[in-house]
Amino acid sequence: MKNPPNYSVRSVDHALQLAVMLQVEGPFGVGEAAERLGVAPSTAHRLLAMLVYRDFAIRREDHRYAAGPVLSLGGSSQSRTALLRSVAMPHLAGLVERIRESANLQILAGDHVRFIGSVECTQALRVGNREGMVFPAHLASGGKVMLADLPPERLDALYSEAKWADRLDQRPNLATLRRELRTVRERGFAINAGRTERGVTAIGRAVRGEDGRAQAAVSVSMPTSRFSRDRLSDLVSALALTTRDIEEEMRGTDLPRTRS
């Protein structure tokens, strides 16, 4: 279970957010960084300069910043993730406006789920920005809907005893997980009731490619105190509309399925 620290170092948090942006989205300028973080351009410039110094970033001739040697991913991975995020974020914002709860975009990364986009709602009590964070896929709502779409042999490989040898105490029971994922497939959505963060409930639904396979997931998250089964139908319907709209916009963009 992951909970925020009792204290925070804002500059460190901002630097880490920039590092994640560089790794999963590709190059951007100082102005874009400042806007995303909600800081002055001079502050964003200082943060980026430190990332360059530590090889997390490089400054290109066009004065934009790109992932450095420490963070570099293949260009195709960056473009795939950046395209997915750019298409999905306006739809996430619309979802938040409809349901007044926070929303997230996730991809599968091995046996973890990675949050590549997050939109906070405006309620005083809310789930905050999760962008850049990772959680065990078998616990997160978005992770479960993507795991439910994997071929049985791929699921077995992800959760083999050999792969989990150094953390067997955290390895899920595969028979129990298969049953849970079968229910997720039948329902078309997954629920995470406080399994990754205490006091937080989330509902997730897959974003599917033209081949019908899950390539990402959208989830809505809220304080558990504000969730009730009476809300579930409306939340699932809103998720279905959002994922459908993302899928329609992505159609024809030649976005490969995210590999796990």
Coordinates of C-alpha atoms in Angstrom, one line a residue:
M1 CA 0.0 0.0 0.0
K2 CA 1.4 3.4 -1.0
N3 CA 0.7 6.5 1.0
P4 CA 2.1 10.0 0.6
P5 CA 4.9 11.1 3.1
N6 CA 4.0 13.2 6.0
Y7 CA 6.2 15.9 4.6
S8 CA 7.2 16.8 1.1
V9 CA 10.0 18.6 -0.7
R10 CA 8.3 20.5 -3.4
S11 CA 11.4 21.0 -5.6
V12 CA 12.2 17.3 -5.5
D13 CA 8.7 16.4 -6.4
H14 CA 8.7 18.9 -9.3
A15 CA 12.1 17.5 -10.6
L16 CA 10.7 14.0 -10.5
Q17 CA 7.6 15.0 -12.4
L18 CA 9.8 16.6 -15.1
A19 CA 11.9 13.4 -15.3
V20 CA 8.8 11.3 -15.8
M21 CA 7.5 13.7 -18.5
L22 CA 10.9 13.5 -20.3
Q23 CA 10.9 9.7 -20.2
V24 CA 7.4 9.0 -21.3
E25 CA 6.4 12.0 -23.4
G26 CA 9.5 13.2 -25.2
P27 CA 11.0 16.7 -25.7
F28 CA 9.4 19.9 -24.3
G29 CA 10.4 23.5 -23.6
V30 CA 10.8 25.5 -20.5
G31 CA 7.4 27.2 -21.0
E32 CA 5.6 23.8 -21.3
A33 CA 7.4 22.5 -18.2
A34 CA 6.4 25.6 -16.2
E35 CA 2.8 25.4 -17.2
R36 CA 2.5 21.7 -16.3
L37 CA 4.1 22.2 -12.9
G38 CA 2.3 25.5 -12.2
V39 CA 5.6 27.3 -11.5
A40 CA 7.4 30.3 -12.9
P41 CA 9.6 29.7 -16.1
S42 CA 12.7 30.6 -14.1
T43 CA 11.9 27.8 -11.6
A44 CA 11.3 25.3 -14.4
H45 CA 14.6 26.4 -16.0
R46 CA 16.6 25.8 -12.8
L47 CA 15.0 22.3 -12.3
L48 CA 15.8 21.3 -15.9
A49 CA 19.3 22.6 -15.6
M50 CA 19.8 20.3 -12.6
L51 CA 18.4 17.4 -14.5
V52 CA 20.8 18.1 -17.4
Y53 CA 23.7 18.3 -14.9
R54 CA 22.8 14.8 -13.5
D55 CA 22.3 13.3 -17.0
F56 CA 18.5 12.9 -16.6
A57 CA 18.0 15.4 -19.4
I58 CA 19.8 16.9 -22.4
R59 CA 19.3 20.4 -23.8
R60 CA 18.9 20.3 -27.6
E61 CA 19.9 22.9 -30.1
D62 CA 16.3 24.1 -30.4
H63 CA 16.4 24.9 -26.7
R64 CA 14.0 22.0 -25.9
Y65 CA 14.8 19.4 -23.4
A66 CA 14.8 15.6 -24.0
A67 CA 15.5 12.5 -21.9
G68 CA 19.2 12.1 -21.1
P69 CA 21.2 8.9 -20.8
V70 CA 19.7 8.0 -17.4
L71 CA 16.1 8.1 -18.7
S72 CA 16.3 7.4 -22.4
L73 CA 13.7 5.1 -23.9
G74 CA 13.4 4.0 -27.5
G75 CA 11.9 6.7 -29.7
S76 CA 8.9 4.5 -30.7
S77 CA 8.0 4.0 -27.0
Q78 CA 8.1 7.8 -26.4
S79 CA 6.0 8.6 -29.4
R80 CA 3.5 5.9 -28.7
T81 CA 3.0 7.0 -25.1
A82 CA 3.1 10.7 -26.0
L83 CA 0.4 10.2 -28.6
L84 CA -1.8 8.2 -26.4
R85 CA -1.5 10.8 -23.6
S86 CA -2.2 13.8 -25.9
V87 CA -5.3 12.2 -27.2
A88 CA -6.6 11.0 -23.9
M89 CA -6.0 14.0 -21.6
P90 CA -8.9 16.2 -22.9
H91 CA -11.2 13.3 -22.5
L92 CA -10.0 12.7 -19.0
A93 CA -10.7 16.4 -18.2
G94 CA -14.3 16.0 -19.6
L95 CA -14.7 12.9 -17.5
V96 CA -13.7 14.8 -14.3
E97 CA -16.1 17.6 -15.2
R98 CA -19.0 15.1 -15.4
I99 CA -18.3 13.0 -12.3
R100 CA -16.4 15.5 -10.1
E101 CA -13.8 12.9 -9.2
S102 CA -10.1 12.6 -10.2
A103 CA -9.2 10.5 -13.3
N104 CA -6.1 8.8 -14.5
L105 CA -4.6 7.2 -17.7
Q106 CA -2.4 4.1 -17.2
I107 CA -0.3 1.7 -19.2
L108 CA 0.9 -1.8 -18.3
A109 CA 4.7 -2.1 -17.6
G110 CA 5.4 -5.7 -16.7
D111 CA 3.6 -6.6 -13.6
H112 CA 3.1 -3.0 -12.6
V113 CA 0.8 -0.2 -13.9
R114 CA 2.2 3.2 -14.7
F115 CA 0.2 6.4 -14.5
I116 CA 1.0 8.5 -17.5
G117 CA -1.7 11.1 -17.1
S118 CA -3.8 12.5 -14.2
V119 CA -6.5 15.1 -13.9
E120 CA -7.6 16.2 -10.4
C121 CA -11.1 17.2 -9.5
T122 CA -11.7 20.5 -7.7
Q123 CA -13.4 19.1 -4.6
A124 CA -11.6 20.0 -1.3
L125 CA -11.3 16.3 -0.4
R126 CA -10.0 14.5 -3.5
V127 CA -7.4 12.1 -4.8
G128 CA -4.4 14.0 -6.0
N129 CA -2.3 13.8 -9.1
R130 CA -0.8 10.3 -9.6
E131 CA 1.2 11.0 -12.8
G132 CA 4.4 9.1 -12.9
M133 CA 3.5 6.7 -10.1
V134 CA 3.6 2.9 -10.4
F135 CA 1.5 0.3 -8.5
P136 CA 1.3 -3.5 -8.7
A137 CA -1.0 -4.2 -11.6
H138 CA -2.9 -7.0 -9.8
L139 CA -4.0 -4.4 -7.2
A140 CA -4.8 -1.4 -9.3
S141 CA -8.2 -1.1 -11.1
G142 CA -6.5 -0.1 -14.4
G143 CA -3.9 -2.8 -14.0
K144 CA -6.6 -5.5 -13.5
V145 CA -8.5 -4.6 -16.6
M146 CA -5.3 -4.8 -18.7
L147 CA -4.2 -8.1 -17.0
A148 CA -7.6 -9.5 -17.7
D149 CA -6.9 -9.1 -21.4
L150 CA -3.6 -10.9 -21.5
P151 CA -3.3 -14.4 -22.9
P152 CA -3.1 -17.1 -20.1
E153 CA 0.5 -17.9 -20.9
R154 CA 1.5 -14.3 -20.6
L155 CA -0.2 -14.0 -17.3
D156 CA 1.5 -17.1 -16.1
A157 CA 4.9 -15.7 -17.1
L158 CA 4.3 -12.4 -15.3
Y159 CA 3.5 -14.2 -12.0
S160 CA 5.8 -17.2 -12.2
E161 CA 7.6 -18.1 -9.0
A162 CA 10.9 -17.6 -10.7
K163 CA 10.1 -14.0 -11.6
W164 CA 8.9 -13.3 -8.0
A165 CA 11.7 -15.2 -6.3
D166 CA 13.0 -12.2 -4.3
R167 CA 9.5 -11.1 -3.3
L168 CA 7.4 -14.3 -2.9
D169 CA 5.6 -12.8 0.1
Q170 CA 4.1 -10.2 -2.3
R171 CA 3.2 -12.6 -5.1
P172 CA -0.5 -13.0 -5.6
N173 CA -2.1 -16.4 -5.6
L174 CA -2.4 -17.1 -9.3
A175 CA -5.7 -19.2 -9.0
T176 CA -7.3 -16.4 -7.0
L177 CA -6.1 -13.8 -9.5
R178 CA -7.4 -15.7 -12.5
R179 CA -10.9 -15.9 -10.9
E180 CA -10.8 -12.2 -10.2
L181 CA -9.7 -11.4 -13.7
R182 CA -12.5 -13.6 -15.1
T183 CA -15.0 -11.5 -13.2
V184 CA -13.3 -8.3 -14.6
R185 CA -13.7 -9.6 -18.1
E186 CA -17.4 -10.4 -17.6
R187 CA -18.1 -7.0 -16.0
G188 CA -15.9 -4.9 -18.3
F189 CA -14.5 -2.9 -15.4
A190 CA -12.5 -3.4 -12.2
I191 CA -12.6 -2.0 -8.7
N192 CA -9.8 -1.3 -6.4
A193 CA -11.1 -0.7 -2.9
G194 CA -8.2 0.6 -0.8
R195 CA -5.7 -2.1 -2.1
T196 CA -3.1 0.4 -3.3
E197 CA -3.8 3.4 -1.1
R198 CA -5.7 3.5 2.2
G199 CA -9.0 5.4 2.0
V200 CA -9.0 5.5 -1.8
T201 CA -11.5 3.6 -4.1
A202 CA -10.9 3.4 -7.9
I203 CA -12.8 2.0 -10.9
G204 CA -11.0 1.2 -14.1
R205 CA -11.9 0.4 -17.7
A206 CA -9.7 -0.6 -20.7
V207 CA -8.9 1.5 -23.7
R208 CA -8.8 -0.8 -26.7
G209 CA -7.1 -0.7 -30.0
E210 CA -8.5 -1.5 -33.4
D211 CA -7.7 -5.2 -32.7
G212 CA -10.0 -5.1 -29.7
R213 CA -7.1 -5.6 -27.2
A214 CA -6.4 -3.4 -24.2
Q215 CA -3.6 -1.0 -24.8
A216 CA -4.2 1.3 -21.8
A217 CA -6.8 2.0 -19.1
V218 CA -8.7 4.9 -17.7
S219 CA -9.7 5.0 -14.0
V220 CA -11.6 7.3 -11.7
S221 CA -10.5 7.5 -8.1
M222 CA -12.1 9.1 -5.1
P223 CA -12.0 9.0 -1.3
T224 CA -13.7 5.8 -0.1
S225 CA -15.9 7.9 2.1
R226 CA -17.6 9.3 -1.1
F227 CA -18.0 6.0 -2.9
S228 CA -21.1 3.9 -2.7
R229 CA -22.6 1.1 -4.8
D230 CA -25.4 3.5 -5.8
R231 CA -22.8 5.5 -7.7
L232 CA -21.2 2.6 -9.4
S233 CA -23.5 2.4 -12.4
D234 CA -23.1 6.1 -13.2
L235 CA -19.3 5.9 -12.8
V236 CA -19.0 2.9 -15.1
S237 CA -21.2 4.5 -17.7
A238 CA -19.1 7.7 -17.7
L239 CA -15.9 5.6 -18.0
A240 CA -17.5 3.7 -20.9
L241 CA -18.2 6.9 -22.8
T242 CA -14.7 8.3 -22.1
T243 CA -12.9 5.1 -23.2
R244 CA -15.1 4.9 -26.3
D245 CA -14.3 8.5 -27.3
I246 CA -10.5 7.9 -26.8
E247 CA -10.7 4.8 -28.9
E248 CA -12.5 6.5 -31.7
E249 CA -10.0 9.4 -31.8
M250 CA -7.1 6.9 -31.7
R251 CA -8.5 4.9 -34.6
G252 CA -6.3 5.2 -37.6
T253 CA -3.3 6.8 -35.7
D254 CA -1.2 3.7 -36.0
L255 CA -0.5 3.4 -32.3
P256 CA 1.0 0.0 -31.5
R257 CA -0.3 -1.9 -28.5
T258 CA 1.7 -1.2 -25.3
R259 CA 4.0 -4.1 -24.6
S260 CA 4.3 -5.5 -21.1

